[in-house]
Amino acid sequence: QVQLVESGGGSVQAGGSLRLSCTTSGYIGRGSFCMAWFRQSPGKERERVAAMAGFGAMFYADSVKGRFTISRDNAKNTLYLQMNSLKPEDTAMYFCAAAPSWNNCPGMEPKGYSSWGQGTQVTVSS
């Protein structure tokens, strides 16, 4: 497992932008890990919004396509989520997750990911 720490959440008005960061304590180098962002709002299940496989293949939930961008800096062991054109329905706790998986990502279910951060809150007001 790797240790994950998220940062960058906050409050923003609809249409605004935020960039989340996830710093890892361990090596997430090329090919070794799938890194993902999940979110969860009260009363709802945790959902995967974006994921990136070890060599760069990206996956997005339909609800965020064209607005969110996932990226990773393997040299800094850091994962990012750039969120643009934010909507009130994007309000949630956002979690970083990691799954040891060679150049692929598990499905969209949280159970496929073995390491989790503590979460960072994103609140979007209308």
mmCIF file of N, CA and C in Angstrom:
data_model
loop_
_atom_site.group_PDB
_atom_site.id
_atom_site.type_symbol
_atom_site.label_atom_id
_atom_site.label_comp_id
_atom_site.label_asym_id
_atom_site.label_seq_id
_atom_site.Cartn_x
_atom_site.Cartn_y
_atom_site.Cartn_z
ATOM 1 N N GLN A 1 0.831 -1.185 0.000
ATOM 2 C CA GLN A 1 0.000 0.000 0.000
ATOM 3 C C GLN A 1 0.871 1.243 0.000
ATOM 4 N N VAL A 2 0.289 2.319 -0.496
ATOM 5 C CA VAL A 2 0.948 3.617 -0.426
ATOM 6 C C VAL A 2 0.078 4.541 0.416
ATOM 7 N N GLN A 3 0.698 5.530 1.012
ATOM 8 C CA GLN A 3 -0.031 6.527 1.781
ATOM 9 C C GLN A 3 -0.377 7.683 0.856
ATOM 10 N N LEU A 4 -1.612 8.153 0.938
ATOM 11 C CA LEU A 4 -2.099 9.192 0.039
ATOM 12 C C LEU A 4 -2.633 10.361 0.851
ATOM 13 N N VAL A 5 -2.287 11.572 0.445
ATOM 14 C CA VAL A 5 -2.765 12.769 1.119
ATOM 15 C C VAL A 5 -3.276 13.755 0.074
ATOM 16 N N GLU A 6 -4.561 14.075 0.174
ATOM 17 C CA GLU A 6 -5.163 15.013 -0.776
ATOM 18 C C GLU A 6 -5.078 16.447 -0.259
ATOM 19 N N SER A 7 -5.107 17.381 -1.178
ATOM 20 C CA SER A 7 -5.181 18.802 -0.843
ATOM 21 C C SER A 7 -5.807 19.537 -2.009
ATOM 22 N N GLY A 8 -6.196 20.780 -1.757
ATOM 23 C CA GLY A 8 -6.691 21.618 -2.838
ATOM 24 C C GLY A 8 -8.192 21.823 -2.877
ATOM 25 N N GLY A 9 -8.909 21.153 -1.987
ATOM 26 C CA GLY A 9 -10.347 21.364 -1.966
ATOM 27 C C GLY A 9 -10.690 22.750 -1.443
ATOM 28 N N GLY A 10 -11.964 23.101 -1.527
ATOM 29 C CA GLY A 10 -12.404 24.394 -1.050
ATOM 30 C C GLY A 10 -13.786 24.715 -1.549
ATOM 31 N N SER A 11 -14.157 25.964 -1.384
ATOM 32 C CA SER A 11 -15.463 26.442 -1.819
ATOM 33 C C SER A 11 -15.299 27.351 -3.021
ATOM 34 N N VAL A 12 -16.166 27.169 -3.991
ATOM 35 C CA VAL A 12 -16.081 27.951 -5.221
ATOM 36 C C VAL A 12 -17.487 28.143 -5.771
ATOM 37 N N GLN A 13 -17.674 29.184 -6.518
ATOM 38 C CA GLN A 13 -18.964 29.401 -7.167
ATOM 39 C C GLN A 13 -19.065 28.579 -8.446
ATOM 40 N N ALA A 14 -20.278 28.305 -8.839
ATOM 41 C CA ALA A 14 -20.517 27.567 -10.081
ATOM 42 C C ALA A 14 -19.801 28.251 -11.237
ATOM 43 N N GLY A 15 -19.176 27.430 -12.078
ATOM 44 C CA GLY A 15 -18.396 27.951 -13.184
ATOM 45 C C GLY A 15 -16.929 28.127 -12.869
ATOM 46 N N GLY A 16 -16.586 28.033 -11.597
ATOM 47 C CA GLY A 16 -15.206 28.203 -11.193
ATOM 48 C C GLY A 16 -14.377 26.948 -11.359
ATOM 49 N N SER A 17 -13.126 27.027 -10.899
ATOM 50 C CA SER A 17 -12.169 25.935 -11.063
ATOM 51 C C SER A 17 -11.445 25.651 -9.756
ATOM 52 N N LEU A 18 -11.028 24.424 -9.615
ATOM 53 C CA LEU A 18 -10.165 24.001 -8.514
ATOM 54 C C LEU A 18 -9.218 22.942 -9.043
ATOM 55 N N ARG A 19 -8.055 22.838 -8.418
ATOM 56 C CA ARG A 19 -7.139 21.755 -8.734
ATOM 57 C C ARG A 19 -6.819 20.986 -7.450
ATOM 58 N N LEU A 20 -7.134 19.721 -7.490
ATOM 59 C CA LEU A 20 -6.823 18.842 -6.374
ATOM 60 C C LEU A 20 -5.466 18.180 -6.601
ATOM 61 N N SER A 21 -4.767 17.951 -5.511
ATOM 62 C CA SER A 21 -3.497 17.247 -5.559
ATOM 63 C C SER A 21 -3.545 16.065 -4.611
ATOM 64 N N CYS A 22 -2.833 15.028 -4.980
ATOM 65 C CA CYS A 22 -2.715 13.841 -4.133
ATOM 66 C C CYS A 22 -1.241 13.460 -4.092
ATOM 67 N N THR A 23 -0.660 13.616 -2.937
ATOM 68 C CA THR A 23 0.750 13.293 -2.772
ATOM 69 C C THR A 23 0.870 11.910 -2.145
ATOM 70 N N THR A 24 1.750 11.097 -2.718
ATOM 71 C CA THR A 24 1.894 9.731 -2.218
ATOM 72 C C THR A 24 3.224 9.574 -1.488
ATOM 73 N N SER A 25 3.229 8.659 -0.556
ATOM 74 C CA SER A 25 4.453 8.403 0.204
ATOM 75 C C SER A 25 5.322 7.363 -0.458
ATOM 76 N N GLY A 26 4.746 6.647 -1.398
ATOM 77 C CA GLY A 26 5.492 5.585 -2.035
ATOM 78 C C GLY A 26 5.621 5.807 -3.529
ATOM 79 N N TYR A 27 6.302 4.893 -4.138
ATOM 80 C CA TYR A 27 6.560 5.002 -5.569
ATOM 81 C C TYR A 27 5.328 4.599 -6.372
ATOM 82 N N ILE A 28 4.919 5.492 -7.254
ATOM 83 C CA ILE A 28 3.794 5.168 -8.128
ATOM 84 C C ILE A 28 4.258 5.214 -9.575
ATOM 85 N N GLY A 29 5.490 4.806 -9.783
ATOM 86 C CA GLY A 29 6.144 4.968 -11.061
ATOM 87 C C GLY A 29 5.447 4.322 -12.229
ATOM 88 N N ARG A 30 6.055 4.515 -13.379
ATOM 89 C CA ARG A 30 5.443 4.136 -14.633
ATOM 90 C C ARG A 30 4.984 2.685 -14.627
ATOM 91 N N GLY A 31 3.735 2.520 -14.989
ATOM 92 C CA GLY A 31 3.197 1.186 -15.158
ATOM 93 C C GLY A 31 2.711 0.514 -13.906
ATOM 94 N N SER A 32 3.146 0.955 -12.741
ATOM 95 C CA SER A 32 2.940 0.168 -11.527
ATOM 96 C C SER A 32 1.568 0.308 -10.903
ATOM 97 N N PHE A 33 1.005 1.496 -10.974
ATOM 98 C CA PHE A 33 -0.226 1.765 -10.255
ATOM 99 C C PHE A 33 -1.246 2.451 -11.137
ATOM 100 N N CYS A 34 -2.487 2.101 -10.934
ATOM 101 C CA CYS A 34 -3.593 2.905 -11.407
ATOM 102 C C CYS A 34 -3.916 3.916 -10.315
ATOM 103 N N MET A 35 -4.030 5.175 -10.667
ATOM 104 C CA MET A 35 -4.387 6.222 -9.717
ATOM 105 C C MET A 35 -5.739 6.801 -10.112
ATOM 106 N N ALA A 36 -6.541 7.082 -9.106
ATOM 107 C CA ALA A 36 -7.904 7.512 -9.414
ATOM 108 C C ALA A 36 -8.404 8.548 -8.420
ATOM 109 N N TRP A 37 -9.421 9.262 -8.843
ATOM 110 C CA TRP A 37 -10.165 10.169 -7.985
ATOM 111 C C TRP A 37 -11.604 9.663 -7.879
ATOM 112 N N PHE A 38 -12.053 9.565 -6.662
ATOM 113 C CA PHE A 38 -13.437 9.239 -6.369
ATOM 114 C C PHE A 38 -14.072 10.427 -5.647
ATOM 115 N N ARG A 39 -15.391 10.428 -5.615
ATOM 116 C CA ARG A 39 -16.092 11.420 -4.812
ATOM 117 C C ARG A 39 -17.323 10.778 -4.169
ATOM 118 N N GLN A 40 -17.704 11.391 -3.063
ATOM 119 C CA GLN A 40 -18.881 10.892 -2.349
ATOM 120 C C GLN A 40 -19.583 12.060 -1.680
ATOM 121 N N SER A 41 -20.863 12.148 -1.901
ATOM 122 C CA SER A 41 -21.680 13.160 -1.238
ATOM 123 C C SER A 41 -22.645 12.450 -0.305
ATOM 124 N N PRO A 42 -23.177 13.155 0.685
ATOM 125 C CA PRO A 42 -24.029 12.513 1.691
ATOM 126 C C PRO A 42 -25.197 11.752 1.062
ATOM 127 N N GLY A 43 -25.356 10.512 1.489
ATOM 128 C CA GLY A 43 -26.459 9.706 1.012
ATOM 129 C C GLY A 43 -26.227 9.027 -0.317
ATOM 130 N N LYS A 44 -25.059 9.256 -0.894
ATOM 131 C CA LYS A 44 -24.758 8.646 -2.185
ATOM 132 C C LYS A 44 -23.568 7.710 -2.083
ATOM 133 N N GLU A 45 -23.466 6.810 -3.034
ATOM 134 C CA GLU A 45 -22.333 5.903 -3.060
ATOM 135 C C GLU A 45 -21.095 6.624 -3.597
ATOM 136 N N ARG A 46 -19.960 6.094 -3.195
ATOM 137 C CA ARG A 46 -18.712 6.643 -3.704
ATOM 138 C C ARG A 46 -18.598 6.294 -5.183
ATOM 139 N N GLU A 47 -18.264 7.286 -6.000
ATOM 140 C CA GLU A 47 -18.181 7.062 -7.437
ATOM 141 C C GLU A 47 -16.817 7.501 -7.956
ATOM 142 N N ARG A 48 -16.344 6.762 -8.924
ATOM 143 C CA ARG A 48 -15.082 7.130 -9.551
ATOM 144 C C ARG A 48 -15.344 8.213 -10.599
ATOM 145 N N VAL A 49 -14.607 9.292 -10.524
ATOM 146 C CA VAL A 49 -14.770 10.362 -11.508
ATOM 147 C C VAL A 49 -13.676 10.348 -12.560
ATOM 148 N N ALA A 50 -12.487 9.888 -12.189
ATOM 149 C CA ALA A 50 -11.397 9.860 -13.155
ATOM 150 C C ALA A 50 -10.350 8.862 -12.692
ATOM 151 N N ALA A 51 -9.656 8.268 -13.657
ATOM 152 C CA ALA A 51 -8.589 7.336 -13.338
ATOM 153 C C ALA A 51 -7.543 7.398 -14.428
ATOM 154 N N MET A 52 -6.321 7.062 -14.038
ATOM 155 C CA MET A 52 -5.225 7.041 -15.003
ATOM 156 C C MET A 52 -4.404 5.796 -14.775
ATOM 157 N N ALA A 53 -4.244 5.011 -15.818
ATOM 158 C CA ALA A 53 -3.419 3.815 -15.749
ATOM 159 C C ALA A 53 -1.941 4.198 -15.802
ATOM 160 N N GLY A 54 -1.095 3.216 -15.552
ATOM 161 C CA GLY A 54 0.325 3.486 -15.397
ATOM 162 C C GLY A 54 1.009 4.177 -16.557
ATOM 163 N N PHE A 55 0.601 3.875 -17.768
ATOM 164 C CA PHE A 55 1.225 4.500 -18.927
ATOM 165 C C PHE A 55 0.345 5.558 -19.572
ATOM 166 N N GLY A 56 -0.660 6.022 -18.814
ATOM 167 C CA GLY A 56 -1.353 7.238 -19.226
ATOM 168 C C GLY A 56 -2.766 7.111 -19.739
ATOM 169 N N ALA A 57 -3.267 5.907 -19.914
ATOM 170 C CA ALA A 57 -4.661 5.795 -20.364
ATOM 171 C C ALA A 57 -5.575 6.412 -19.309
ATOM 172 N N MET A 58 -6.532 7.210 -19.752
ATOM 173 C CA MET A 58 -7.392 7.939 -18.821
ATOM 174 C C MET A 58 -8.844 7.500 -18.965
ATOM 175 N N PHE A 59 -9.531 7.546 -17.855
ATOM 176 C CA PHE A 59 -10.931 7.157 -17.822
ATOM 177 C C PHE A 59 -11.694 8.241 -17.060
ATOM 178 N N TYR A 60 -12.841 8.626 -17.585
ATOM 179 C CA TYR A 60 -13.648 9.662 -16.948
ATOM 180 C C TYR A 60 -15.103 9.230 -16.834
ATOM 181 N N ALA A 61 -15.730 9.645 -15.753
ATOM 182 C CA ALA A 61 -17.172 9.485 -15.653
ATOM 183 C C ALA A 61 -17.842 10.436 -16.650
ATOM 184 N N ASP A 62 -18.971 10.019 -17.178
ATOM 185 C CA ASP A 62 -19.667 10.842 -18.163
ATOM 186 C C ASP A 62 -19.995 12.229 -17.613
ATOM 187 N N SER A 63 -20.265 12.284 -16.333
ATOM 188 C CA SER A 63 -20.691 13.542 -15.719
ATOM 189 C C SER A 63 -19.589 14.596 -15.665
ATOM 190 N N VAL A 64 -18.326 14.184 -15.849
ATOM 191 C CA VAL A 64 -17.228 15.148 -15.744
ATOM 192 C C VAL A 64 -16.421 15.279 -17.022
ATOM 193 N N LYS A 65 -16.744 14.491 -18.033
ATOM 194 C CA LYS A 65 -15.995 14.549 -19.286
ATOM 195 C C LYS A 65 -16.042 15.956 -19.873
ATOM 196 N N GLY A 66 -14.875 16.408 -20.299
ATOM 197 C CA GLY A 66 -14.778 17.738 -20.871
ATOM 198 C C GLY A 66 -14.600 18.849 -19.857
ATOM 199 N N ARG A 67 -14.762 18.510 -18.577
ATOM 200 C CA ARG A 67 -14.607 19.521 -17.519
ATOM 201 C C ARG A 67 -13.448 19.194 -16.578
ATOM 202 N N PHE A 68 -13.222 17.938 -16.305
ATOM 203 C CA PHE A 68 -12.165 17.511 -15.390
ATOM 204 C C PHE A 68 -11.018 16.882 -16.183
ATOM 205 N N THR A 69 -9.815 17.079 -15.686
ATOM 206 C CA THR A 69 -8.640 16.465 -16.295
ATOM 207 C C THR A 69 -7.771 15.852 -15.210
ATOM 208 N N ILE A 70 -7.465 14.588 -15.375
ATOM 209 C CA ILE A 70 -6.579 13.898 -14.447
ATOM 210 C C ILE A 70 -5.169 13.884 -15.019
ATOM 211 N N SER A 71 -4.191 14.070 -14.158
ATOM 212 C CA SER A 71 -2.802 14.002 -14.597
ATOM 213 C C SER A 71 -1.952 13.497 -13.442
ATOM 214 N N ARG A 72 -0.774 13.058 -13.763
ATOM 215 C CA ARG A 72 0.120 12.570 -12.723
ATOM 216 C C ARG A 72 1.540 12.969 -13.053
ATOM 217 N N ASP A 73 2.311 13.236 -12.019
ATOM 218 C CA ASP A 73 3.726 13.529 -12.130
ATOM 219 C C ASP A 73 4.451 12.425 -11.373
ATOM 220 N N ASN A 74 4.932 11.438 -12.100
ATOM 221 C CA ASN A 74 5.560 10.296 -11.443
ATOM 222 C C ASN A 74 6.837 10.690 -10.712
ATOM 223 N N ALA A 75 7.543 11.679 -11.220
ATOM 224 C CA ALA A 75 8.775 12.110 -10.566
ATOM 225 C C ALA A 75 8.490 12.702 -9.189
ATOM 226 N N LYS A 76 7.313 13.335 -9.067
ATOM 227 C CA LYS A 76 6.927 13.933 -7.780
ATOM 228 C C LYS A 76 5.972 13.037 -7.001
ATOM 229 N N ASN A 77 5.667 11.872 -7.556
ATOM 230 C CA ASN A 77 4.709 10.968 -6.904
ATOM 231 C C ASN A 77 3.420 11.704 -6.547
ATOM 232 N N THR A 78 2.900 12.461 -7.492
ATOM 233 C CA THR A 78 1.729 13.280 -7.243
ATOM 234 C C THR A 78 0.705 13.107 -8.363
ATOM 235 N N LEU A 79 -0.542 13.024 -7.946
ATOM 236 C CA LEU A 79 -1.678 12.939 -8.851
ATOM 237 C C LEU A 79 -2.469 14.235 -8.752
ATOM 238 N N TYR A 80 -3.025 14.674 -9.866
ATOM 239 C CA TYR A 80 -3.795 15.915 -9.884
ATOM 240 C C TYR A 80 -5.177 15.680 -10.487
ATOM 241 N N LEU A 81 -6.092 16.551 -10.130
ATOM 242 C CA LEU A 81 -7.388 16.606 -10.791
ATOM 243 C C LEU A 81 -7.736 18.072 -11.002
ATOM 244 N N GLN A 82 -7.665 18.505 -12.248
ATOM 245 C CA GLN A 82 -8.072 19.855 -12.599
ATOM 246 C C GLN A 82 -9.566 19.842 -12.880
ATOM 247 N N MET A 83 -10.288 20.674 -12.156
ATOM 248 C CA MET A 83 -11.746 20.704 -12.276
ATOM 249 C C MET A 83 -12.168 22.082 -12.746
ATOM 250 N N ASN A 84 -12.735 22.141 -13.927
ATOM 251 C CA ASN A 84 -13.210 23.395 -14.506
ATOM 252 C C ASN A 84 -14.721 23.353 -14.668
ATOM 253 N N SER A 85 -15.299 24.526 -14.868
ATOM 254 C CA SER A 85 -16.749 24.637 -15.071
ATOM 255 C C SER A 85 -17.519 23.870 -14.006
ATOM 256 N N LEU A 86 -17.133 24.081 -12.780
ATOM 257 C CA LEU A 86 -17.727 23.331 -11.678
ATOM 258 C C LEU A 86 -19.216 23.638 -11.529
ATOM 259 N N LYS A 87 -19.943 22.621 -11.120
ATOM 260 C CA LYS A 87 -21.394 22.712 -10.937
ATOM 261 C C LYS A 87 -21.740 22.375 -9.491
ATOM 262 N N PRO A 88 -22.872 22.843 -9.004
ATOM 263 C CA PRO A 88 -23.256 22.498 -7.628
ATOM 264 C C PRO A 88 -23.303 20.987 -7.392
ATOM 265 N N GLU A 89 -23.650 20.222 -8.413
ATOM 266 C CA GLU A 89 -23.698 18.766 -8.251
ATOM 267 C C GLU A 89 -22.321 18.126 -8.141
ATOM 268 N N ASP A 90 -21.280 18.892 -8.343
ATOM 269 C CA ASP A 90 -19.921 18.384 -8.110
ATOM 270 C C ASP A 90 -19.540 18.447 -6.633
ATOM 271 N N THR A 91 -20.373 19.055 -5.829
ATOM 272 C CA THR A 91 -20.106 19.141 -4.400
ATOM 273 C C THR A 91 -20.021 17.756 -3.791
ATOM 274 N N ALA A 92 -18.898 17.477 -3.135
ATOM 275 C CA ALA A 92 -18.661 16.152 -2.556
ATOM 276 C C ALA A 92 -17.321 16.151 -1.836
ATOM 277 N N MET A 93 -17.090 15.083 -1.110
ATOM 278 C CA MET A 93 -15.749 14.803 -0.598
ATOM 279 C C MET A 93 -15.019 14.032 -1.693
ATOM 280 N N TYR A 94 -13.847 14.492 -2.030
ATOM 281 C CA TYR A 94 -13.065 13.868 -3.091
ATOM 282 C C TYR A 94 -11.920 13.076 -2.481
ATOM 283 N N PHE A 95 -11.753 11.853 -2.966
ATOM 284 C CA PHE A 95 -10.745 10.945 -2.453
ATOM 285 C C PHE A 95 -9.793 10.524 -3.566
ATOM 286 N N CYS A 96 -8.562 10.423 -3.198
ATOM 287 C CA CYS A 96 -7.540 9.847 -4.064
ATOM 288 C C CYS A 96 -7.429 8.364 -3.727
ATOM 289 N N ALA A 97 -7.217 7.552 -4.748
ATOM 290 C CA ALA A 97 -7.106 6.110 -4.527
ATOM 291 C C ALA A 97 -6.051 5.527 -5.450
ATOM 292 N N ALA A 98 -5.487 4.412 -5.019
ATOM 293 C CA ALA A 98 -4.454 3.746 -5.804
ATOM 294 C C ALA A 98 -4.709 2.253 -5.838
ATOM 295 N N ALA A 99 -4.397 1.680 -6.980
ATOM 296 C CA ALA A 99 -4.517 0.223 -7.130
ATOM 297 C C ALA A 99 -3.272 -0.287 -7.836
ATOM 298 N N PRO A 100 -2.557 -1.252 -7.237
ATOM 299 C CA PRO A 100 -1.427 -1.834 -7.941
ATOM 300 C C PRO A 100 -1.930 -2.619 -9.137
ATOM 301 N N SER A 101 -1.632 -2.115 -10.308
ATOM 302 C CA SER A 101 -2.163 -2.707 -11.527
ATOM 303 C C SER A 101 -1.287 -2.285 -12.683
ATOM 304 N N TRP A 102 -0.742 -3.273 -13.374
ATOM 305 C CA TRP A 102 0.200 -2.943 -14.439
ATOM 306 C C TRP A 102 -0.540 -2.403 -15.653
ATOM 307 N N ASN A 103 -0.350 -1.086 -15.905
ATOM 308 C CA ASN A 103 -0.830 -0.419 -17.113
ATOM 309 C C ASN A 103 -2.319 -0.652 -17.359
ATOM 310 N N ASN A 104 -3.084 -0.699 -16.295
ATOM 311 C CA ASN A 104 -4.527 -0.862 -16.428
ATOM 312 C C ASN A 104 -5.164 -0.313 -15.163
ATOM 313 N N CYS A 105 -6.458 -0.214 -15.184
ATOM 314 C CA CYS A 105 -7.177 0.216 -13.991
ATOM 315 C C CYS A 105 -8.283 -0.778 -13.673
ATOM 316 N N PRO A 106 -8.533 -0.995 -12.379
ATOM 317 C CA PRO A 106 -9.690 -1.811 -12.004
ATOM 318 C C PRO A 106 -10.969 -1.124 -12.474
ATOM 319 N N GLY A 107 -12.065 -1.759 -12.273
ATOM 320 C CA GLY A 107 -13.332 -1.157 -12.657
ATOM 321 C C GLY A 107 -13.640 0.067 -11.813
ATOM 322 N N MET A 108 -14.860 0.523 -11.926
ATOM 323 C CA MET A 108 -15.247 1.766 -11.279
ATOM 324 C C MET A 108 -15.611 1.585 -9.815
ATOM 325 N N GLU A 109 -15.632 0.352 -9.358
ATOM 326 C CA GLU A 109 -16.020 0.095 -7.974
ATOM 327 C C GLU A 109 -14.880 0.408 -7.015
ATOM 328 N N PRO A 110 -15.190 1.044 -5.891
ATOM 329 C CA PRO A 110 -14.138 1.357 -4.911
ATOM 330 C C PRO A 110 -13.370 0.144 -4.416
ATOM 331 N N LYS A 111 -14.000 -1.019 -4.412
ATOM 332 C CA LYS A 111 -13.349 -2.199 -3.847
ATOM 333 C C LYS A 111 -12.113 -2.615 -4.620
ATOM 334 N N GLY A 112 -11.952 -2.124 -5.821
ATOM 335 C CA GLY A 112 -10.770 -2.472 -6.602
ATOM 336 C C GLY A 112 -9.520 -1.699 -6.224
ATOM 337 N N TYR A 113 -9.663 -0.742 -5.317
ATOM 338 C CA TYR A 113 -8.557 0.144 -4.953
ATOM 339 C C TYR A 113 -8.155 -0.115 -3.505
ATOM 340 N N SER A 114 -6.867 -0.338 -3.296
ATOM 341 C CA SER A 114 -6.406 -0.782 -1.981
ATOM 342 C C SER A 114 -5.910 0.341 -1.085
ATOM 343 N N SER A 115 -5.587 1.490 -1.644
ATOM 344 C CA SER A 115 -5.062 2.595 -0.841
ATOM 345 C C SER A 115 -5.943 3.824 -1.055
ATOM 346 N N TRP A 116 -6.197 4.532 0.052
ATOM 347 C CA TRP A 116 -7.092 5.688 0.006
ATOM 348 C C TRP A 116 -6.537 6.842 0.831
ATOM 349 N N GLY A 117 -6.809 8.046 0.377
ATOM 350 C CA GLY A 117 -6.523 9.217 1.178
ATOM 351 C C GLY A 117 -7.682 9.526 2.104
ATOM 352 N N GLN A 118 -7.520 10.608 2.875
ATOM 353 C CA GLN A 118 -8.533 10.957 3.858
ATOM 354 C C GLN A 118 -9.649 11.816 3.261
ATOM 355 N N GLY A 119 -9.430 12.337 2.084
ATOM 356 C CA GLY A 119 -10.440 13.128 1.388
ATOM 357 C C GLY A 119 -10.251 14.623 1.549
ATOM 358 N N THR A 120 -10.740 15.358 0.584
ATOM 359 C CA THR A 120 -10.748 16.815 0.629
ATOM 360 C C THR A 120 -12.110 17.287 0.114
ATOM 361 N N GLN A 121 -12.690 18.235 0.841
ATOM 362 C CA GLN A 121 -14.050 18.667 0.532
ATOM 363 C C GLN A 121 -14.055 19.703 -0.586
ATOM 364 N N VAL A 122 -14.957 19.499 -1.533
ATOM 365 C CA VAL A 122 -15.206 20.474 -2.588
ATOM 366 C C VAL A 122 -16.672 20.902 -2.504
ATOM 367 N N THR A 123 -16.890 22.196 -2.391
ATOM 368 C CA THR A 123 -18.243 22.738 -2.303
ATOM 369 C C THR A 123 -18.431 23.773 -3.393
ATOM 370 N N VAL A 124 -19.454 23.570 -4.205
ATOM 371 C CA VAL A 124 -19.738 24.476 -5.308
ATOM 372 C C VAL A 124 -21.108 25.111 -5.067
ATOM 373 N N SER A 125 -21.123 26.405 -4.988
ATOM 374 C CA SER A 125 -22.377 27.123 -4.734
ATOM 375 C C SER A 125 -22.932 27.710 -6.027
ATOM 376 N N SER A 126 -24.242 27.791 -6.064
ATOM 377 C CA SER A 126 -24.895 28.305 -7.288
ATOM 378 C C SER A 126 -25.046 29.806 -7.252
#
